[in-house]
Amino acid sequence: MDSRIVEMPVDAWAQVECRPEWISALEAGKVLYFPHLGFQPREEEKHLFTPAIRDPKSRNISLNADGRLAGALGDAQTQTLLAGMVGRFREQALELIHGLLPRYTEALRVAPTSFRPMQVESRAQSWRADDRRLHVDAFPSRPNYGERILRVFANVNPHGQPRVWRVGESFETIAQRFVPRAKPYSAWQAKALQALHVTKSLRSEYDHLMLQLHDGMKRDLDYQRDCEQLTMPFAAGSVWVCFSDQTAHAVMSGQYMMEQTLHLPAARQYDPAASPLGILQKLTGRELV
Ligand code: SIN
Ligand code: FE
């Protein structure tokens, strides 16, 4: 397998070079790995690194675009400190993406930034929600019509523990395997899901197929075991970037991560044909949105 991970010789968030080979690697679904770039917590932020800071009613701590913090426990001072730390990561993540991918800048939509203090191995979940199984990201309630999910991750573990992922085969290969087994799209079912508020808008055929890939991969234990994959320990104090709707990924272990999601219309990529929407439309021979 040609390497799905590209090591990046970058050691600062700002003014990163923009190289065509990095852009095409990212848009081909590879992971850009920055072993020499890390998020640095300040001395006074170090006590925030405890799972007890998360409100057990929330999956993650997140900072909304308007600066509001959700999912955290603690007094006003703690919450302000947390919001400041997560906000600083957001700025750095945006700076990195603007440098690497300047053509995206105008078209990006910034989603909330998250801080995940939980130990991965401790999460008990249904197979569908289990991110320890290889998958591409697709969300049942939020149809996105082919809009991309670009993510910047930072392993901020203070004890040197890596965040271990498995990274799977290319999106084309996954689509060739799972599209033929996908349940057919049903327009009336999509309308019913919307009417029942299961989805926030009408689920398109694209969204249906992406969920079929997500579920098809996660449900198939032989595939999970036997498909081409590599195990990648992202070091404590490192950063990585990928399109998580395209890169097959699974998280096996680790604790304390920051994550910034950015959305981008597929048409605003350098090569829109490389997107999951482009690939699925080519494979099925029809418009999916
Ligand atoms: C995921 O997006 O599947 C989880 C990634 C992680 O927690 O490292
Ligand atoms: Fe995921």
CSV table of C-alpha atoms and ligand atoms in Angstrom, one decimal:
chain,number,residue,atom,x,y,z
A,1,MET,CA,0.0,0.0,0.0
A,2,ASP,CA,1.4,3.4,-0.9
A,3,SER,CA,1.8,5.3,2.3
A,4,ARG,CA,-1.4,6.7,3.6
A,5,ILE,CA,0.6,9.0,6.0
A,6,VAL,CA,2.7,11.9,4.7
A,7,GLU,CA,5.2,13.2,7.3
A,8,MET,CA,5.3,17.0,7.2
A,9,PRO,CA,8.6,18.9,7.8
A,10,VAL,CA,6.8,21.8,9.5
A,11,ASP,CA,7.5,23.1,13.0
A,12,ALA,CA,5.3,26.3,13.2
A,13,TRP,CA,1.6,26.9,12.9
A,14,ALA,CA,2.0,30.2,10.9
A,15,GLN,CA,3.2,30.8,7.4
A,16,VAL,CA,3.4,27.2,6.3
A,17,GLU,CA,4.3,26.7,2.7
A,18,CYS,CA,1.7,25.6,0.2
A,19,ARG,CA,3.0,22.7,-1.8
A,20,PRO,CA,1.0,21.0,-4.6
A,21,GLU,CA,2.1,17.5,-3.6
A,22,TRP,CA,0.8,18.0,0.0
A,23,ILE,CA,-2.5,19.3,-1.4
A,24,SER,CA,-3.0,16.3,-3.7
A,25,ALA,CA,-2.0,13.9,-0.9
A,26,LEU,CA,-4.6,15.4,1.4
A,27,GLU,CA,-7.3,15.5,-1.3
A,28,ALA,CA,-6.4,11.8,-2.1
A,29,GLY,CA,-7.5,11.0,1.5
A,30,LYS,CA,-4.0,10.7,3.0
A,31,VAL,CA,-3.2,11.9,6.5
A,32,LEU,CA,-0.8,14.8,6.8
A,33,TYR,CA,1.2,14.1,10.0
A,34,PHE,CA,3.2,16.9,11.7
A,35,PRO,CA,5.5,15.2,14.2
A,36,HIS,CA,7.3,18.5,14.9
A,37,LEU,CA,4.2,20.7,15.5
A,38,GLY,CA,2.3,20.6,18.7
A,39,PHE,CA,-0.2,22.5,20.8
A,40,GLN,CA,1.5,23.9,23.9
A,41,PRO,CA,-0.7,24.3,27.0
A,42,ARG,CA,0.4,27.1,29.4
A,43,GLU,CA,1.5,26.4,32.9
A,44,GLU,CA,-1.8,27.7,34.4
A,45,GLU,CA,-3.8,25.4,32.0
A,46,LYS,CA,-2.1,22.2,33.1
A,47,HIS,CA,-4.7,21.4,35.7
A,48,LEU,CA,-7.4,21.3,33.0
A,49,PHE,CA,-6.0,17.9,31.9
A,50,THR,CA,-8.3,15.6,33.8
A,51,PRO,CA,-11.3,13.6,32.6
A,52,ALA,CA,-13.3,15.0,35.5
A,53,ILE,CA,-13.5,18.3,33.7
A,54,ARG,CA,-16.0,16.9,31.3
A,55,ASP,CA,-19.7,17.1,32.1
A,56,PRO,CA,-20.7,13.4,32.0
A,57,LYS,CA,-23.8,14.4,30.1
A,58,SER,CA,-21.7,15.5,27.1
A,59,ARG,CA,-19.5,13.4,24.9
A,60,ASN,CA,-16.9,16.2,24.5
A,61,ILE,CA,-16.1,19.7,25.6
A,62,SER,CA,-16.6,22.1,22.8
A,63,LEU,CA,-16.1,25.7,22.0
A,64,ASN,CA,-18.8,27.1,19.6
A,65,ALA,CA,-18.0,29.7,16.9
A,66,ASP,CA,-19.6,32.4,19.1
A,67,GLY,CA,-17.1,31.6,21.9
A,68,ARG,CA,-19.5,29.7,24.1
A,69,LEU,CA,-18.1,26.6,25.9
A,70,ALA,CA,-20.2,23.5,26.3
A,71,GLY,CA,-19.8,20.2,28.1
A,72,ALA,CA,-17.4,21.3,30.8
A,73,LEU,CA,-17.8,21.3,34.6
A,74,GLY,CA,-16.0,23.7,36.9
A,75,ASP,CA,-16.3,27.3,38.1
A,76,ALA,CA,-16.4,30.4,36.0
A,77,GLN,CA,-12.6,30.8,36.2
A,78,THR,CA,-12.0,27.2,35.0
A,79,GLN,CA,-14.4,27.6,32.2
A,80,THR,CA,-12.7,30.9,31.0
A,81,LEU,CA,-9.4,29.2,31.1
A,82,LEU,CA,-10.7,26.2,29.1
A,83,ALA,CA,-12.3,28.5,26.5
A,84,GLY,CA,-9.1,30.4,26.2
A,85,MET,CA,-7.0,27.2,25.6
A,86,VAL,CA,-9.4,25.7,23.1
A,87,GLY,CA,-9.8,29.0,21.4
A,88,ARG,CA,-6.0,29.3,21.0
A,89,PHE,CA,-5.9,25.8,19.4
A,90,ARG,CA,-8.7,26.9,17.0
A,91,GLU,CA,-6.6,29.9,15.9
A,92,GLN,CA,-3.5,27.9,15.4
A,93,ALA,CA,-5.4,25.2,13.4
A,94,LEU,CA,-7.0,27.8,11.2
A,95,GLU,CA,-3.6,29.4,10.6
A,96,LEU,CA,-2.1,26.0,9.6
A,97,ILE,CA,-4.9,25.3,7.1
A,98,HIS,CA,-4.8,28.8,5.6
A,99,GLY,CA,-1.0,28.4,5.0
A,100,LEU,CA,-1.3,24.8,3.6
A,101,LEU,CA,-4.5,25.3,1.6
A,102,PRO,CA,-4.9,29.0,0.7
A,103,ARG,CA,-7.6,28.3,-1.8
A,104,TYR,CA,-9.9,26.9,0.9
A,105,THR,CA,-9.8,30.0,3.1
A,106,GLU,CA,-12.8,31.9,1.6
A,107,ALA,CA,-15.0,28.8,1.5
A,108,LEU,CA,-14.4,27.2,4.9
A,109,ARG,CA,-17.1,27.0,7.5
A,110,VAL,CA,-15.7,26.7,11.0
A,111,ALA,CA,-17.4,24.1,13.2
A,112,PRO,CA,-17.0,24.0,17.0
A,113,THR,CA,-13.6,23.1,18.4
A,114,SER,CA,-13.4,20.1,20.8
A,115,PHE,CA,-11.3,19.0,23.7
A,116,ARG,CA,-11.6,15.3,24.4
A,117,PRO,CA,-10.1,14.4,27.8
A,118,MET,CA,-11.4,10.8,27.9
A,119,GLN,CA,-9.5,7.6,27.6
A,120,VAL,CA,-10.5,6.1,24.3
A,121,GLU,CA,-10.3,2.5,25.6
A,122,SER,CA,-12.9,3.2,28.3
A,123,ARG,CA,-15.8,4.1,26.0
A,124,ALA,CA,-18.4,1.4,25.7
A,125,GLN,CA,-20.6,1.8,22.6
A,126,SER,CA,-22.9,0.2,20.1
A,127,TRP,CA,-21.1,-1.1,17.0
A,128,ARG,CA,-22.4,1.9,15.0
A,129,ALA,CA,-21.0,4.5,17.4
A,130,ASP,CA,-17.8,2.6,18.0
A,131,ASP,CA,-14.9,4.6,16.5
A,132,ARG,CA,-12.5,1.8,17.3
A,133,ARG,CA,-13.8,0.2,14.1
A,134,LEU,CA,-12.5,1.6,10.7
A,135,HIS,CA,-15.0,4.0,9.2
A,136,VAL,CA,-15.3,7.1,7.1
A,137,ASP,CA,-17.2,9.9,9.0
A,138,ALA,CA,-20.9,10.2,8.1
A,139,PHE,CA,-23.6,11.6,10.3
A,140,PRO,CA,-27.1,10.2,10.4
A,141,SER,CA,-29.0,13.3,11.5
A,142,ARG,CA,-27.1,16.0,9.5
A,143,PRO,CA,-27.2,15.5,5.8
A,144,ASN,CA,-24.3,17.5,4.2
A,145,TYR,CA,-24.8,17.0,0.4
A,146,GLY,CA,-21.2,16.3,-0.2
A,147,GLU,CA,-19.7,19.1,1.9
A,148,ARG,CA,-16.3,18.0,3.1
A,149,ILE,CA,-15.3,17.3,6.7
A,150,LEU,CA,-11.7,18.5,7.2
A,151,ARG,CA,-10.2,17.9,10.6
A,152,VAL,CA,-7.1,19.1,12.5
A,153,PHE,CA,-6.2,16.9,15.4
A,154,ALA,CA,-3.7,17.5,18.2
A,155,ASN,CA,-2.5,14.9,20.6
A,156,VAL,CA,-2.2,16.9,23.8
A,157,ASN,CA,-1.5,14.1,26.2
A,158,PRO,CA,0.7,15.4,29.0
A,159,HIS,CA,2.1,12.0,29.9
A,160,GLY,CA,3.7,11.1,26.6
A,161,GLN,CA,0.9,8.6,25.6
A,162,PRO,CA,0.4,8.4,21.8
A,163,ARG,CA,-3.0,8.4,20.2
A,164,VAL,CA,-3.1,5.2,18.2
A,165,TRP,CA,-5.1,5.1,15.0
A,166,ARG,CA,-5.6,2.5,12.3
A,167,VAL,CA,-5.7,4.0,8.8
A,168,GLY,CA,-7.4,1.9,6.1
A,169,GLU,CA,-7.4,1.7,2.3
A,170,SER,CA,-8.3,4.4,-0.2
A,171,PHE,CA,-11.9,5.8,-0.5
A,172,GLU,CA,-12.1,4.4,-4.1
A,173,THR,CA,-11.3,0.9,-2.9
A,174,ILE,CA,-13.8,1.2,-0.1
A,175,ALA,CA,-16.5,2.5,-2.4
A,176,GLN,CA,-15.9,-0.3,-4.9
A,177,ARG,CA,-16.5,-2.8,-2.2
A,178,PHE,CA,-19.4,-1.3,-0.3
A,179,VAL,CA,-21.5,0.6,-2.9
A,180,PRO,CA,-22.6,-2.6,-4.6
A,181,ARG,CA,-23.9,-3.9,-1.3
A,182,ALA,CA,-25.6,-0.7,-0.2
A,183,LYS,CA,-29.3,-0.7,0.3
A,184,PRO,CA,-31.0,1.3,-2.5
A,185,TYR,CA,-31.9,4.9,-1.8
A,186,SER,CA,-35.5,5.6,-1.1
A,187,ALA,CA,-36.8,9.2,-1.6
A,188,TRP,CA,-40.0,8.5,0.4
A,189,GLN,CA,-38.0,7.1,3.3
A,190,ALA,CA,-35.8,10.2,3.2
A,191,LYS,CA,-38.9,12.4,3.4
A,192,ALA,CA,-40.3,10.4,6.3
A,193,LEU,CA,-37.0,10.7,8.2
A,194,GLN,CA,-37.2,14.5,7.7
A,195,ALA,CA,-40.8,14.7,8.7
A,196,LEU,CA,-40.0,12.7,11.9
A,197,HIS,CA,-37.1,15.1,12.6
A,198,VAL,CA,-34.7,12.1,12.5
A,199,THR,CA,-32.7,14.2,10.0
A,200,LYS,CA,-32.4,18.0,10.1
A,201,SER,CA,-32.9,18.2,6.3
A,202,LEU,CA,-33.7,15.8,3.5
A,203,ARG,CA,-31.2,13.0,3.3
A,204,SER,CA,-29.7,13.0,-0.2
A,205,GLU,CA,-28.6,9.9,-2.0
A,206,TYR,CA,-25.0,11.0,-1.3
A,207,ASP,CA,-25.7,11.1,2.4
A,208,HIS,CA,-27.5,7.7,2.2
A,209,LEU,CA,-24.5,6.1,0.5
A,210,MET,CA,-22.0,7.6,2.9
A,211,LEU,CA,-24.0,6.2,5.8
A,212,GLN,CA,-24.1,2.8,4.0
A,213,LEU,CA,-20.3,2.9,3.7
A,214,HIS,CA,-19.9,3.9,7.4
A,215,ASP,CA,-22.2,1.2,8.6
A,216,GLY,CA,-21.1,-1.4,6.0
A,217,MET,CA,-17.4,-1.0,7.2
A,218,LYS,CA,-18.2,-1.0,10.9
A,219,ARG,CA,-20.6,-3.9,10.8
A,220,ASP,CA,-18.2,-6.2,8.9
A,221,LEU,CA,-15.7,-7.8,11.3
A,222,ASP,CA,-13.9,-9.7,8.6
A,223,TYR,CA,-13.3,-6.5,6.8
A,224,GLN,CA,-12.1,-4.8,10.0
A,225,ARG,CA,-9.6,-7.5,10.5
A,226,ASP,CA,-8.5,-8.3,6.9
A,227,CYS,CA,-8.6,-5.0,4.9
A,228,GLU,CA,-5.3,-3.3,4.1
A,229,GLN,CA,-4.5,-1.0,7.0
A,230,LEU,CA,-1.7,0.3,9.1
A,231,THR,CA,-1.4,1.2,12.8
A,232,MET,CA,-0.3,4.7,13.4
A,233,PRO,CA,0.7,6.0,16.8
A,234,PHE,CA,0.4,9.8,16.7
A,235,ALA,CA,2.9,11.0,19.2
A,236,ALA,CA,2.0,13.1,22.2
A,237,GLY,CA,2.7,16.7,21.2
A,238,SER,CA,1.9,16.1,17.5
A,239,VAL,CA,-0.7,17.2,15.0
A,240,TRP,CA,-2.4,15.5,12.0
A,241,VAL,CA,-4.9,16.6,9.4
A,242,CYS,CA,-7.2,14.6,7.2
A,243,PHE,CA,-10.5,14.6,5.4
A,244,SER,CA,-12.3,12.3,7.8
A,245,ASP,CA,-15.2,11.7,5.4
A,246,GLN,CA,-12.6,10.1,3.1
A,247,THR,CA,-9.8,8.7,5.1
A,248,ALA,CA,-10.7,5.3,6.7
A,249,HIS,CA,-9.8,5.7,10.3
A,250,ALA,CA,-10.3,4.0,13.7
A,251,VAL,CA,-9.0,5.2,17.1
A,252,MET,CA,-7.6,2.4,19.3
A,253,SER,CA,-6.1,4.2,22.3
A,254,GLY,CA,-5.1,7.5,23.7
A,255,GLN,CA,-6.3,10.3,25.9
A,256,TYR,CA,-6.5,14.1,25.6
A,257,MET,CA,-7.0,15.4,22.1
A,258,MET,CA,-8.0,18.7,20.6
A,259,GLU,CA,-9.9,18.7,17.3
A,260,GLN,CA,-11.0,21.3,14.9
A,261,THR,CA,-13.6,20.5,12.2
A,262,LEU,CA,-13.8,22.6,9.1
A,263,HIS,CA,-16.4,22.2,6.4
A,264,LEU,CA,-15.8,22.9,2.7
A,265,PRO,CA,-18.0,22.6,-0.3
A,266,ALA,CA,-16.5,19.8,-2.6
A,267,ALA,CA,-16.6,22.3,-5.5
A,268,ARG,CA,-14.1,24.5,-3.7
A,269,GLN,CA,-11.4,21.8,-3.5
A,270,TYR,CA,-8.3,22.0,-5.7
A,271,ASP,CA,-9.6,18.8,-7.4
A,272,PRO,CA,-13.4,18.3,-6.8
A,273,ALA,CA,-13.3,15.0,-8.7
A,274,ALA,CA,-11.1,13.6,-5.8
A,275,SER,CA,-13.9,14.2,-3.3
A,276,PRO,CA,-16.2,11.4,-2.0
A,277,LEU,CA,-19.0,13.1,-3.9
A,278,GLY,CA,-16.9,13.1,-7.1
A,279,ILE,CA,-15.9,9.4,-6.6
A,280,LEU,CA,-19.4,8.2,-5.8
A,281,GLN,CA,-20.9,10.0,-8.7
A,282,LYS,CA,-18.4,8.5,-11.1
A,283,LEU,CA,-18.9,5.0,-9.6
A,284,THR,CA,-22.7,5.2,-9.8
A,285,GLY,CA,-22.9,7.2,-13.0
A,286,ARG,CA,-25.5,9.6,-11.5
A,287,GLU,CA,-25.9,12.9,-9.7
A,288,LEU,CA,-26.2,12.1,-6.0
A,289,VAL,CA,-27.2,15.5,-4.6
B,1,SIN,C1,-13.0,9.5,15.0
B,1,SIN,O1,-13.2,10.6,14.4
B,1,SIN,O2,-13.4,8.5,14.6
B,1,SIN,C2,-12.3,9.6,16.4
B,1,SIN,C3,-10.9,10.1,16.3
B,1,SIN,C4,-10.2,10.1,17.6
B,1,SIN,O3,-10.9,10.2,18.7
B,1,SIN,O4,-9.0,10.1,17.6
B,2,FE,FE,-14.4,9.2,12.8
